[in-house]
PDB file of C-alpha atoms in Angstrom:
ATOM      1  CA  MET A  13      -6.938-150.669  -7.893  1.00  0.00           C
ATOM      2  CA  ARG A  14      -7.997-147.256  -6.552  1.00  0.00           C
ATOM      3  CA  SER A  15      -9.772-144.412  -8.289  1.00  0.00           C
ATOM      4  CA  THR A  16     -10.890-141.072  -6.961  1.00  0.00           C
ATOM      5  CA  ARG A  17     -13.576-139.163  -8.756  1.00  0.00           C
ATOM      6  CA  PRO A  18     -15.116-135.696  -7.719  1.00  0.00           C
ATOM      7  CA  THR A  19     -17.919-137.529  -5.780  1.00  0.00           C
ATOM      8  CA  THR A  20     -16.668-141.051  -5.305  1.00  0.00           C
ATOM      9  CA  THR A  21     -13.726-142.963  -4.154  1.00  0.00           C
ATOM     10  CA  GLN A  22     -13.451-146.810  -5.083  1.00  0.00           C
ATOM     11  CA  THR A  23     -11.087-149.553  -4.232  1.00  0.00           C
ATOM     12  CA  THR A  24     -11.325-152.835  -6.405  1.00  0.00           C
ATOM     13  CA  CYS A  25      -9.785-156.003  -5.401  1.00  0.00           C
ATOM     14  CA  ASP A  26      -6.679-156.772  -7.504  1.00  0.00           C
ATOM     15  CA  CYS A  27      -6.906-160.519  -7.062  1.00  0.00           C
ATOM     16  CA  GLU A  28      -7.540-162.168 -10.292  1.00  0.00           C
ATOM     17  CA  ASP A  29     -11.371-162.909 -11.097  1.00  0.00           C
ATOM     18  CA  CYS A  30     -12.437-161.240  -7.889  1.00  0.00           C
ATOM     19  CA  PRO A  31     -15.397-158.959  -8.439  1.00  0.00           C
ATOM     20  CA  SER A  32     -15.291-157.350  -4.990  1.00  0.00           C
ATOM     21  CA  TYR A  33     -14.994-153.532  -4.498  1.00  0.00           C
ATOM     22  CA  THR A  34     -15.577-150.835  -1.826  1.00  0.00           C
ATOM     23  CA  LEU A  35     -17.197-147.659  -2.758  1.00  0.00           C
ATOM     24  CA  THR A  36     -17.672-144.356  -0.814  1.00  0.00           C
ATOM     25  CA  GLY A  37     -19.759-141.404  -2.076  1.00  0.00           C
ATOM     26  CA  HIS A  38     -19.392-137.788  -1.218  1.00  0.00           C
ATOM     27  CA  MET A  39     -21.602-134.799  -1.583  1.00  0.00           C
ATOM     28  CA  ARG A  40     -18.597-132.675  -2.745  1.00  0.00           C
ATOM     29  CA  ARG A  41     -14.782-133.230  -3.017  1.00  0.00           C
ATOM     30  CA  THR A  42     -12.461-132.753  -0.100  1.00  0.00           C
ATOM     31  CA  THR A  43      -8.867-133.145   0.245  1.00  0.00           C
ATOM     32  CA  ASP A  44      -9.036-136.066   2.574  1.00  0.00           C
ATOM     33  CA  GLN A  45     -11.849-138.118   1.196  1.00  0.00           C
ATOM     34  CA  ALA A  46      -9.664-140.777  -0.311  1.00  0.00           C
ATOM     35  CA  ALA A  47      -7.512-141.057   2.731  1.00  0.00           C
ATOM     36  CA  GLN A  48     -10.705-141.655   4.893  1.00  0.00           C
ATOM     37  CA  HIS A  49     -11.957-144.140   2.413  1.00  0.00           C
ATOM     38  CA  HIS A  50      -8.866-146.089   2.530  1.00  0.00           C
ATOM     39  CA  GLN A  51      -8.530-146.049   6.308  1.00  0.00           C
ATOM     40  CA  GLN A  52     -12.226-147.433   6.564  1.00  0.00           C
ATOM     41  CA  ALA A  53     -11.341-150.056   3.783  1.00  0.00           C
ATOM     42  CA  ALA A  54      -8.395-151.128   6.137  1.00  0.00           C
ATOM     43  CA  ALA A  55     -10.625-151.310   9.131  1.00  0.00           C
ATOM     44  CA  ASP A  56     -13.133-153.438   7.414  1.00  0.00           C
ATOM     45  CA  GLY A  57     -10.324-155.945   6.442  1.00  0.00           C
ATOM     46  CA  TRP A  58      -9.088-154.752   2.980  1.00  0.00           C
ATOM     47  CA  SER A  59      -5.267-155.019   2.765  1.00  0.00           C
ATOM     48  CA  ASP A  60      -2.654-152.953   0.609  1.00  0.00           C
ATOM     49  CA  VAL A  61       0.345-155.188  -0.425  1.00  0.00           C
ATOM     50  CA  GLU A  62       3.010-153.433  -2.488  1.00  0.00           C
ATOM     51  CA  GLY A  63       0.581-151.195  -3.982  1.00  0.00           C
ATOM     52  CA  ARG A  64      -2.134-153.802  -4.686  1.00  0.00           C
ATOM     53  CA  ASP A  65      -5.513-153.896  -2.920  1.00  0.00           C
ATOM     54  CA  TYR A  66      -7.202-157.037  -1.647  1.00  0.00           C
ATOM     55  CA  CYS A  67     -10.634-157.733  -0.176  1.00  0.00           C
ATOM     56  CA  PRO A  68     -11.221-159.538   3.126  1.00  0.00           C
ATOM     57  CA  GLY A  69     -12.051-162.652   0.951  1.00  0.00           C
ATOM     58  CA  CYS A  70      -8.727-162.608  -0.817  1.00  0.00           C
ATOM     59  CA  PRO A  71      -5.901-162.446   1.846  1.00  0.00           C
ATOM     60  CA  PRO A  72      -2.508-162.260  -0.068  1.00  0.00           C
ATOM     61  CA  ALA A  73      -1.046-164.912   2.336  1.00  0.00           C
ATOM     62  CA  VAL A  74      -3.619-167.548   1.168  1.00  0.00           C
ATOM     63  CA  PRO A  75      -3.344-169.477  -2.125  1.00  0.00           C
ATOM     64  CA  VAL A  76      -5.759-168.064  -4.812  1.00  0.00           C
ATOM     65  CA  GLY A  77      -7.533-171.326  -4.948  1.00  0.00           C
ATOM     66  CA  GLU A  78      -8.698-170.780  -1.417  1.00  0.00           C
ATOM     67  CA  HIS A  79      -9.878-167.235  -1.786  1.00  0.00           C
ATOM     68  CA  ASP A  80     -13.582-166.275  -1.539  1.00  0.00           C
ATOM     69  CA  HIS A  81     -14.233-164.704  -4.917  1.00  0.00           C
ATOM     70  CA  ALA A  82     -17.964-165.000  -4.589  1.00  0.00           C
ATOM     71  CA  GLY A  83     -17.872-162.376  -1.832  1.00  0.00           C
ATOM     72  CA  LEU A  84     -19.330-164.744   0.768  1.00  0.00           C
ATOM     73  CA  TRP A  85     -17.243-162.984   3.537  1.00  0.00           C
ATOM     74  CA  VAL A  86     -19.741-160.047   3.465  1.00  0.00           C
ATOM     75  CA  ALA A  87     -21.851-160.193   6.619  1.00  0.00           C
TER      76      ALA A  87
END
């Protein structure tokens, strides 16, 4: 799920029971802050499949039982 507010842009993992999210803060709103946030999330391993966002620990091609919902993929 994606949300853009005046000073933040957040992406939350859409996988069931996964608490992972990525957040970018901004001093003021610009027209391209959300696009930059999503580009950086993709570079960090987040994937967007059919309008749903998944963190690096929850790749859509892997069965849910094998996902890393604890966020242990974070270095």
